[in-house]
Amino acid sequence: MDLKISRTLSIPSSELKWNFSRSSGPGGQHVNTTDSRVELSWSVFDSRALSAWQRQRLIDKLGGKLNRGVLTIASSQERSQWRNRIDAQERLIEIVQAAFAPDSPVRKQTKPTRGSVKRRLTSKANRSSTKALRRRPPMD
């Protein structure tokens, strides 16, 4: 079954690689016998589901999370392998959707108004004079 990212993008299940291992954490004796930890790997470089633009966008946005072009997600939160598989798939979907989300607009810097600058300087002068009155008078 393909992993649906959006209406236009889905990752074929043949491109997803699963690795299972023993998990640490809760589970008692059960955790020592069950391979419940899940690693989901997806090669962004080799994916046929991506266009050139999509591939470049993912490489730019996920640069720190990619290892030789492969995005790997590990999940060992749950006690069962099945729930960890679902968790890893959901996290992969969230990461890819976040990479394709539009960039937030850059904030346009504004200049403080003349009135706000005047109020700030007046306030500073008042504070300075208040502190000056607290000082010991000079000895002449």
mmCIF file of C-alpha atoms in Angstrom:
data_model
loop_
_atom_site.group_PDB
_atom_site.id
_atom_site.type_symbol
_atom_site.label_atom_id
_atom_site.label_comp_id
_atom_site.label_asym_id
_atom_site.label_seq_id
_atom_site.Cartn_x
_atom_site.Cartn_y
_atom_site.Cartn_z
ATOM 1 C CA MET A 1 0.000 0.000 0.000
ATOM 2 C CA ASP A 2 1.378 3.387 -1.006
ATOM 3 C CA LEU A 3 1.984 6.101 1.572
ATOM 4 C CA LYS A 4 -0.184 9.098 0.660
ATOM 5 C CA ILE A 5 1.530 12.424 1.405
ATOM 6 C CA SER A 6 -0.875 14.760 -0.411
ATOM 7 C CA ARG A 7 -3.435 14.645 -3.204
ATOM 8 C CA THR A 8 -0.677 14.690 -5.812
ATOM 9 C CA LEU A 9 2.137 12.824 -4.054
ATOM 10 C CA SER A 10 2.283 9.301 -2.732
ATOM 11 C CA ILE A 11 5.339 7.196 -1.963
ATOM 12 C CA PRO A 12 5.206 3.644 -3.338
ATOM 13 C CA SER A 13 5.609 1.007 -0.654
ATOM 14 C CA SER A 14 8.441 -0.526 -2.702
ATOM 15 C CA GLU A 15 10.573 2.568 -1.939
ATOM 16 C CA LEU A 16 10.136 2.227 1.831
ATOM 17 C CA LYS A 17 12.577 0.024 3.703
ATOM 18 C CA TRP A 18 11.704 -1.330 7.134
ATOM 19 C CA ASN A 19 14.150 -2.530 9.800
ATOM 20 C CA PHE A 20 13.065 -4.017 13.106
ATOM 21 C CA SER A 21 15.092 -4.421 16.276
ATOM 22 C CA ARG A 22 14.653 -4.838 19.987
ATOM 23 C CA SER A 23 13.447 -1.742 21.745
ATOM 24 C CA SER A 24 14.566 -0.315 25.058
ATOM 25 C CA GLY A 25 12.088 1.015 27.586
ATOM 26 C CA PRO A 26 8.914 -0.425 29.112
ATOM 27 C CA GLY A 27 7.648 -3.894 28.393
ATOM 28 C CA GLY A 28 9.248 -6.144 30.984
ATOM 29 C CA GLN A 29 10.281 -9.573 29.745
ATOM 30 C CA HIS A 30 8.260 -8.991 26.579
ATOM 31 C CA VAL A 31 10.693 -6.294 25.405
ATOM 32 C CA ASN A 32 13.579 -8.774 25.450
ATOM 33 C CA THR A 33 11.905 -11.118 22.977
ATOM 34 C CA THR A 34 10.074 -8.829 20.548
ATOM 35 C CA ASP A 35 11.495 -6.717 17.730
ATOM 36 C CA SER A 36 9.202 -3.768 18.394
ATOM 37 C CA ARG A 37 11.560 -0.909 17.438
ATOM 38 C CA VAL A 38 10.951 0.264 13.875
ATOM 39 C CA GLU A 39 13.235 2.108 11.467
ATOM 40 C CA LEU A 40 11.638 3.463 8.309
ATOM 41 C CA SER A 41 14.056 4.515 5.539
ATOM 42 C CA TRP A 42 13.209 6.308 2.316
ATOM 43 C CA SER A 43 15.778 7.313 -0.301
ATOM 44 C CA VAL A 44 14.945 10.824 -1.486
ATOM 45 C CA PHE A 45 17.659 10.655 -4.170
ATOM 46 C CA ASP A 46 16.374 7.434 -5.736
ATOM 47 C CA SER A 47 12.643 8.061 -5.398
ATOM 48 C CA ARG A 48 10.660 7.830 -8.634
ATOM 49 C CA ALA A 49 7.631 9.440 -6.996
ATOM 50 C CA LEU A 50 9.289 12.871 -6.849
ATOM 51 C CA SER A 51 9.722 15.412 -9.605
ATOM 52 C CA ALA A 52 13.068 17.209 -9.911
ATOM 53 C CA TRP A 53 11.632 20.273 -8.160
ATOM 54 C CA GLN A 54 10.202 18.215 -5.291
ATOM 55 C CA ARG A 55 13.457 16.292 -4.853
ATOM 56 C CA GLN A 56 15.495 19.516 -4.689
ATOM 57 C CA ARG A 57 13.037 21.083 -2.241
ATOM 58 C CA LEU A 58 13.298 18.060 0.077
ATOM 59 C CA ILE A 59 17.093 18.074 -0.125
ATOM 60 C CA ASP A 60 17.172 21.789 0.733
ATOM 61 C CA LYS A 61 14.688 21.569 3.603
ATOM 62 C CA LEU A 62 15.761 18.222 5.093
ATOM 63 C CA GLY A 63 19.510 18.540 4.575
ATOM 64 C CA GLY A 64 20.358 17.836 8.226
ATOM 65 C CA LYS A 65 17.997 14.867 8.446
ATOM 66 C CA LEU A 66 19.268 13.140 5.323
ATOM 67 C CA ASN A 67 22.142 10.676 5.449
ATOM 68 C CA ARG A 68 23.490 10.072 1.927
ATOM 69 C CA GLY A 69 20.101 11.033 0.550
ATOM 70 C CA VAL A 70 18.175 8.667 2.821
ATOM 71 C CA LEU A 71 15.626 9.888 5.347
ATOM 72 C CA THR A 72 15.474 7.508 8.322
ATOM 73 C CA ILE A 73 12.831 7.652 11.032
ATOM 74 C CA ALA A 74 13.034 5.468 14.132
ATOM 75 C CA SER A 75 10.115 4.774 16.433
ATOM 76 C CA SER A 76 10.181 2.839 19.688
ATOM 77 C CA GLN A 77 7.561 4.749 21.682
ATOM 78 C CA GLU A 78 4.980 2.001 21.730
ATOM 79 C CA ARG A 79 5.179 -1.584 22.953
ATOM 80 C CA SER A 80 3.856 -3.092 19.751
ATOM 81 C CA GLN A 81 5.646 -3.157 16.421
ATOM 82 C CA TRP A 82 2.426 -2.357 14.559
ATOM 83 C CA ARG A 83 1.842 0.903 16.469
ATOM 84 C CA ASN A 84 5.491 1.875 15.989
ATOM 85 C CA ARG A 85 5.096 1.283 12.240
ATOM 86 C CA ILE A 86 2.063 3.574 12.165
ATOM 87 C CA ASP A 87 3.929 6.194 14.229
ATOM 88 C CA ALA A 88 6.924 6.114 11.851
ATOM 89 C CA GLN A 89 4.653 6.475 8.796
ATOM 90 C CA GLU A 90 2.801 9.424 10.345
ATOM 91 C CA ARG A 91 6.078 11.137 11.209
ATOM 92 C CA LEU A 92 7.369 10.639 7.655
ATOM 93 C CA ILE A 93 4.176 12.198 6.286
ATOM 94 C CA GLU A 94 4.485 15.174 8.676
ATOM 95 C CA ILE A 95 8.150 15.773 7.789
ATOM 96 C CA VAL A 96 7.543 15.676 4.030
ATOM 97 C CA GLN A 97 4.425 17.865 4.270
ATOM 98 C CA ALA A 98 6.328 20.411 6.381
ATOM 99 C CA ALA A 99 9.105 20.519 3.769
ATOM 100 C CA PHE A 100 6.584 21.291 1.024
ATOM 101 C CA ALA A 101 4.726 23.917 3.070
ATOM 102 C CA PRO A 102 5.162 27.436 1.664
ATOM 103 C CA ASP A 103 7.819 29.578 3.284
ATOM 104 C CA SER A 104 6.552 32.214 5.677
ATOM 105 C CA PRO A 105 6.860 35.742 4.280
ATOM 106 C CA VAL A 106 9.883 37.758 5.370
ATOM 107 C CA ARG A 107 8.949 40.498 7.808
ATOM 108 C CA LYS A 108 9.279 43.975 6.368
ATOM 109 C CA GLN A 109 11.285 46.102 8.761
ATOM 110 C CA THR A 110 9.649 49.371 9.752
ATOM 111 C CA LYS A 111 10.994 52.585 11.222
ATOM 112 C CA PRO A 112 9.774 53.748 14.634
ATOM 113 C CA THR A 113 7.468 56.757 14.406
ATOM 114 C CA ARG A 114 8.758 60.179 15.373
ATOM 115 C CA GLY A 115 6.353 60.305 18.322
ATOM 116 C CA SER A 116 7.483 56.934 19.706
ATOM 117 C CA VAL A 117 11.142 57.965 19.449
ATOM 118 C CA LYS A 118 10.359 61.239 21.269
ATOM 119 C CA ARG A 119 8.442 59.411 24.040
ATOM 120 C CA ARG A 120 11.283 56.926 24.478
ATOM 121 C CA LEU A 121 13.920 59.661 24.760
ATOM 122 C CA THR A 122 11.763 61.695 27.186
ATOM 123 C CA SER A 123 11.271 58.621 29.341
ATOM 124 C CA LYS A 124 15.021 57.963 29.348
ATOM 125 C CA ALA A 125 15.744 61.572 30.318
ATOM 126 C CA ASN A 126 13.207 61.432 33.176
ATOM 127 C CA ARG A 127 14.700 58.181 34.450
ATOM 128 C CA SER A 128 18.201 59.634 34.254
ATOM 129 C CA SER A 129 17.229 62.737 36.245
ATOM 130 C CA THR A 130 15.478 60.574 38.884
ATOM 131 C CA LYS A 131 18.647 58.535 39.333
ATOM 132 C CA ALA A 132 20.801 61.671 39.370
ATOM 133 C CA LEU A 133 18.755 63.021 42.326
ATOM 134 C CA ARG A 134 19.584 59.857 44.297
ATOM 135 C CA ARG A 135 23.311 60.505 44.082
ATOM 136 C CA ARG A 136 25.258 62.100 46.893
ATOM 137 C CA PRO A 137 25.725 65.831 46.258
ATOM 138 C CA PRO A 138 29.231 66.867 45.260
ATOM 139 C CA MET A 139 31.505 68.117 48.082
ATOM 140 C CA ASP A 140 32.759 71.618 47.221
#
